[in-house]
Tab-separated table of C-alpha atoms in Angstrom:
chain	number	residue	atom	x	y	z
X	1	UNK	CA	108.991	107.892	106.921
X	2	UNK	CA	111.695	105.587	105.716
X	3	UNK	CA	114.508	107.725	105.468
X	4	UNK	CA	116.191	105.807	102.560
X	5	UNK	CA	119.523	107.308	103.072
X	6	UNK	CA	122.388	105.535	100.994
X	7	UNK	CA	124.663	103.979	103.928
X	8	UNK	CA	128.034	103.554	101.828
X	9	UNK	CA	128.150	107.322	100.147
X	10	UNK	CA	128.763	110.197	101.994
X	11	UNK	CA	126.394	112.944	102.750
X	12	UNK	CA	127.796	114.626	100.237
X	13	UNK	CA	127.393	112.274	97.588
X	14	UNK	CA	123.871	111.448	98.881
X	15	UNK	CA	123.565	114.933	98.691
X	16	UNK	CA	124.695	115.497	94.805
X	17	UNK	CA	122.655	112.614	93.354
X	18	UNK	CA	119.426	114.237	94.309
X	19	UNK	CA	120.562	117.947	92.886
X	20	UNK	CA	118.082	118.924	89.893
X	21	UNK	CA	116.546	122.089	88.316
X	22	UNK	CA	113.669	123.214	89.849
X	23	UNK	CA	110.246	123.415	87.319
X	24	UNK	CA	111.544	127.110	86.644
X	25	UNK	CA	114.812	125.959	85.702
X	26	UNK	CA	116.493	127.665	88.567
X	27	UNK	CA	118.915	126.247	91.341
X	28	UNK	CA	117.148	127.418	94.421
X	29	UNK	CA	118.931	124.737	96.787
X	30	UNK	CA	122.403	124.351	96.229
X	31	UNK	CA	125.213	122.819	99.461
X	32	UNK	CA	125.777	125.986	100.163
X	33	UNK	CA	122.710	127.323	101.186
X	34	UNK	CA	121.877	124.103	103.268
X	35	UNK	CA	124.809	124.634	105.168
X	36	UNK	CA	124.031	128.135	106.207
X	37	UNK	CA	120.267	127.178	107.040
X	38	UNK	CA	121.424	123.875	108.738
X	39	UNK	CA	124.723	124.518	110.070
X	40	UNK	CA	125.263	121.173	111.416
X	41	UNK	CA	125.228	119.732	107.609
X	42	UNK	CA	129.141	120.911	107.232
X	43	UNK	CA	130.418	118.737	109.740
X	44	UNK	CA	128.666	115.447	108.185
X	45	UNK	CA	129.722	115.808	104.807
X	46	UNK	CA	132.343	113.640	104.507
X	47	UNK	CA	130.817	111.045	106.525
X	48	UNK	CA	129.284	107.772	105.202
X	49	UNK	CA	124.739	107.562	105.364
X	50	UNK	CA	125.700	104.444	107.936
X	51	UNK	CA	127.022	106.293	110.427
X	52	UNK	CA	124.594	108.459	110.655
X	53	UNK	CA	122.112	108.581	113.917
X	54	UNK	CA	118.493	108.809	113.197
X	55	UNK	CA	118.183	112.911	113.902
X	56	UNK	CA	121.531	112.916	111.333
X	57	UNK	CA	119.757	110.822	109.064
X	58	UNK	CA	116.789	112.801	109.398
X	59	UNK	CA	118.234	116.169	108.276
X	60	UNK	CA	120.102	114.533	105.396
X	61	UNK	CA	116.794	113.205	104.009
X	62	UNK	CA	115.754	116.773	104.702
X	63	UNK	CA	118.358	118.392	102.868
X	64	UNK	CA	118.804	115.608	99.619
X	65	UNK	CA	114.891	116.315	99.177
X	66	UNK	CA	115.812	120.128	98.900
X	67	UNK	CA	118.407	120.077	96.382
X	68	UNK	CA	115.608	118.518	93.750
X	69	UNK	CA	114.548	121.902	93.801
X	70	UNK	CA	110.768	121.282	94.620
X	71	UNK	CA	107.901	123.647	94.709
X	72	UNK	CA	106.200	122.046	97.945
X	73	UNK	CA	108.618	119.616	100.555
X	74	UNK	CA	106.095	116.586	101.841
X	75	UNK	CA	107.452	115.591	105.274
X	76	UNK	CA	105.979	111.887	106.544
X	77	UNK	CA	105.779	110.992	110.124
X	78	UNK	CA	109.749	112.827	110.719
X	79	UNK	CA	109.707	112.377	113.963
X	80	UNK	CA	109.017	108.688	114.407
X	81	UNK	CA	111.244	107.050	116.167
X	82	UNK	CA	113.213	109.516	117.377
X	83	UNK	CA	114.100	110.748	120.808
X	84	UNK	CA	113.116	113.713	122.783
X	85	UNK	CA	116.078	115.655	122.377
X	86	UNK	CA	116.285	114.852	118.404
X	87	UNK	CA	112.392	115.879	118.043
X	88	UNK	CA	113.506	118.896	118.989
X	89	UNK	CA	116.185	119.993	117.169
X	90	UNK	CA	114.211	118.134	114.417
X	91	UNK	CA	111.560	120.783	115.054
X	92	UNK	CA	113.890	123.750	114.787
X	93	UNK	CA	114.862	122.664	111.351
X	94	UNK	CA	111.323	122.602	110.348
X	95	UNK	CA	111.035	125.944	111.729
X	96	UNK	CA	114.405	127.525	110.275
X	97	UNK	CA	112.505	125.898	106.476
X	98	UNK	CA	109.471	127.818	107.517
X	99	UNK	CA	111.506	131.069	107.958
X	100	UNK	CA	113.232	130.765	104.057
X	101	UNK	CA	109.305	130.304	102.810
X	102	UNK	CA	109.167	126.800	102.095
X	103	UNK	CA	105.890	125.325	101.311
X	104	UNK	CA	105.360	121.817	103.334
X	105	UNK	CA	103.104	119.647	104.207
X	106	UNK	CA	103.741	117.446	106.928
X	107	UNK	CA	102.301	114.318	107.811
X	108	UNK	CA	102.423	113.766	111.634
X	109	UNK	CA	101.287	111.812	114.591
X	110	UNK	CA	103.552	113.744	117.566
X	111	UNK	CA	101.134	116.607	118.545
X	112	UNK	CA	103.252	118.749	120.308
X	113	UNK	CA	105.906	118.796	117.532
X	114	UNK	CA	103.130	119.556	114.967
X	115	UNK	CA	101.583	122.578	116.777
X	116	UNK	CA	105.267	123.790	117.343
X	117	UNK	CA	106.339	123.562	113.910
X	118	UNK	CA	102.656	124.427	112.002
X	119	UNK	CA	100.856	127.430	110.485
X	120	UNK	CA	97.469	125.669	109.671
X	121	UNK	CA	96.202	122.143	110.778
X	122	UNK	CA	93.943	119.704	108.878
X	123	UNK	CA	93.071	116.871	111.400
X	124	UNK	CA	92.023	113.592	109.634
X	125	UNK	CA	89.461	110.766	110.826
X	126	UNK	CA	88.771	108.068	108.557
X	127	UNK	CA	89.284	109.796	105.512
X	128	UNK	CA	87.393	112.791	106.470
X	129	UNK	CA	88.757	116.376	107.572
X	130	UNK	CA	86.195	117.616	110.607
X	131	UNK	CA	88.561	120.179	111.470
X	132	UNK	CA	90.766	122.562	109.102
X	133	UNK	CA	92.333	126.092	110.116
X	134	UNK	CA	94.463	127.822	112.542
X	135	UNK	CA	96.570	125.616	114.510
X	136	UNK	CA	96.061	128.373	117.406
X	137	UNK	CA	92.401	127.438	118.224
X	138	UNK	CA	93.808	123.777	118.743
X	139	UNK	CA	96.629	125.066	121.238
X	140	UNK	CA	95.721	125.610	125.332
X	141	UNK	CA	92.298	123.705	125.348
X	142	UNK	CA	90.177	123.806	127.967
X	143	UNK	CA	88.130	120.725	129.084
X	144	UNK	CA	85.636	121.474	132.321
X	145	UNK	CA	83.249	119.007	133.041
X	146	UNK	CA	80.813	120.715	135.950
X	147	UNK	CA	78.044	118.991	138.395
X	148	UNK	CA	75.523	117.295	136.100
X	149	UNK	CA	77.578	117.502	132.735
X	150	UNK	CA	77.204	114.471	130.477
X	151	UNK	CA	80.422	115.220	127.900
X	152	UNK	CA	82.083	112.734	125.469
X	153	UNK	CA	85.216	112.542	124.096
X	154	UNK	CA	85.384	111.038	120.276
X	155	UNK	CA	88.282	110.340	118.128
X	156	UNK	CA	89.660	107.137	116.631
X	157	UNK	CA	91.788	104.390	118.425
X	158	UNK	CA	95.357	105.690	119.263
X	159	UNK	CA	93.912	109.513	119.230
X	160	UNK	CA	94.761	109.496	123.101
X	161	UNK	CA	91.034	108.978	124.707
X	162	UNK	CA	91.925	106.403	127.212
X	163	UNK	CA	95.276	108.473	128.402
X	164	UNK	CA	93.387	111.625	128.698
X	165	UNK	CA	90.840	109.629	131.135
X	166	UNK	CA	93.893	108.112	132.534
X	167	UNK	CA	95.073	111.606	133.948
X	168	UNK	CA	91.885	112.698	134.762
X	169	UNK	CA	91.515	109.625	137.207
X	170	UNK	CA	95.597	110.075	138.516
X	171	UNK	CA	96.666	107.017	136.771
X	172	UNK	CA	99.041	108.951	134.340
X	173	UNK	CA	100.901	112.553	134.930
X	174	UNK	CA	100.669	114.498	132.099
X	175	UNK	CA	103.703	115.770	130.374
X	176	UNK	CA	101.923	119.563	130.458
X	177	UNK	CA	99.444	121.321	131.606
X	178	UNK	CA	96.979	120.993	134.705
X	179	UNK	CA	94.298	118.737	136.450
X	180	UNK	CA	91.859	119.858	139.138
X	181	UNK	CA	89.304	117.933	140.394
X	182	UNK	CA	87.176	119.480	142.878
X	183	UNK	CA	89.409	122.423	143.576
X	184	UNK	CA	92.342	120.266	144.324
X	185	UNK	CA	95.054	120.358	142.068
X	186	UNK	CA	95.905	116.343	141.244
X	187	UNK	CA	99.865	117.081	139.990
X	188	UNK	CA	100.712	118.832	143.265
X	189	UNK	CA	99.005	116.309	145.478
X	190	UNK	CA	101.111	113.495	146.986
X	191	UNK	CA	100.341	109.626	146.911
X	192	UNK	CA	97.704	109.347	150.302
X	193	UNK	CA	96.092	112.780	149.409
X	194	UNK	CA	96.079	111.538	145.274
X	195	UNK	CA	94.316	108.110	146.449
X	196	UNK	CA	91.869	109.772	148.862
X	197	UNK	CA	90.692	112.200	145.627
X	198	UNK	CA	90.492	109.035	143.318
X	199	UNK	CA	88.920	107.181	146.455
X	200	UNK	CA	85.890	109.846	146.722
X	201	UNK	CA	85.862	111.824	143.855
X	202	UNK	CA	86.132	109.694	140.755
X	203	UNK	CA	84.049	106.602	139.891
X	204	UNK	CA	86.249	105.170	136.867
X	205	UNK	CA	84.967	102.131	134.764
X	206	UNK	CA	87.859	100.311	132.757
X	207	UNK	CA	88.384	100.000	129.191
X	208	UNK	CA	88.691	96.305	130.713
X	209	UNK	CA	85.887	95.020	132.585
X	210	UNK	CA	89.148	93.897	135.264
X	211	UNK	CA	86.264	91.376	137.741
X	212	UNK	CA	87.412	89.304	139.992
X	213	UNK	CA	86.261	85.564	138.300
């Protein structure tokens, strides 16, 4: 999560100091390999760790972990902090490891960048694992709540609960995917048509009690 990178070498130097056998004894990672799976690593050799930006920064930590050589790559939270744009690119570098058969494990909050980059999920909730297997039964869920329904949604704080409720009742536009309340579609409906559905349609008690003293 920290990426640790040493701001007054270069790459390359930050690079070298981490090269090691691997528990073989073989060189399996070596500068020139990293450069042909992450061509942008050529261009930032001979720049200092300081001048890095955070996606840079991100792929160096990437790469110096490599040449060590390991058997499995750990990967904490590697998108925090990051931008859009960089959590992108960051996920097609996880996804060009996947394709030389790295092992990894990765450690991450950002949803969308985990399903992208993952074979298998293991979701954790206070220490416990209710959920391990194919990241393909967690993609394209379907929520339908019909007349009479009494459903709950459970996770721990920060798991995205009160957002989810927050689109349901038009308060938030989600980034994908659709709405429909009542056979109207809420993302294609404009402001007077959007209040007039939240108006009849959807009874909404606060996280905050929000009376009037």
């Amino acid at each position: 999560e920290d990426r640790q990178i040493f701001p007054h070498l270069t790459v390359a130097e930050n690079l070298e100091i981490a090269a090691k056998l691997g528990s073989d004894g073989r060189v399996h990672w070596t500068p020139e390999r990293l450069e042909s799976v992450f061509p942008l690593l050529a261009s930032l050799l001979r720049r200092s760790g300081g001048t890095l930006s955070g996606g840079e920064q991100q792929l160096v930590t990437i790469a110096r972990t490599l040449m060590g050589n390991p058997d499995v790559l750990l990967l904490d939270e590697p998108s925090e902090g990051l931008a859009p744009a960089l959590v992108k690119a960051l996920a097609g570098l996880v996804e060009r490891l996947r394709a030389e058969g790295v092992s990894v494990l990765l450690s991450e909050q950002n949803v969308r960048f985990a399903l992208r980059v993952a074979e298998r999920a293991y979701i954790i909730d206070s220490g416990r694992i209710p959920y391990e297997g194919s990241v393909d039964a967690l993609r394209g869920v379907n929520l339908e709540i019909r007349e009479g329904d009494f459903a709950v949604l459970v996770g721990p704080s920060g798991s995205g609960k009160t957002t989810l409720l927050n689109m349901v009742g038009g308060l938030d536009s989600p980034t994908e995917g659709r709405i429909w309340i009542a056979g109207s579609e809420i993302g294609r409906l404009g402001k007077a048509a959007l209040a007039q559905v939240r108006l009849r349609k959807i009874g909404f008690v606060f996280q905050e009690f929000n009376l009037i003293p």
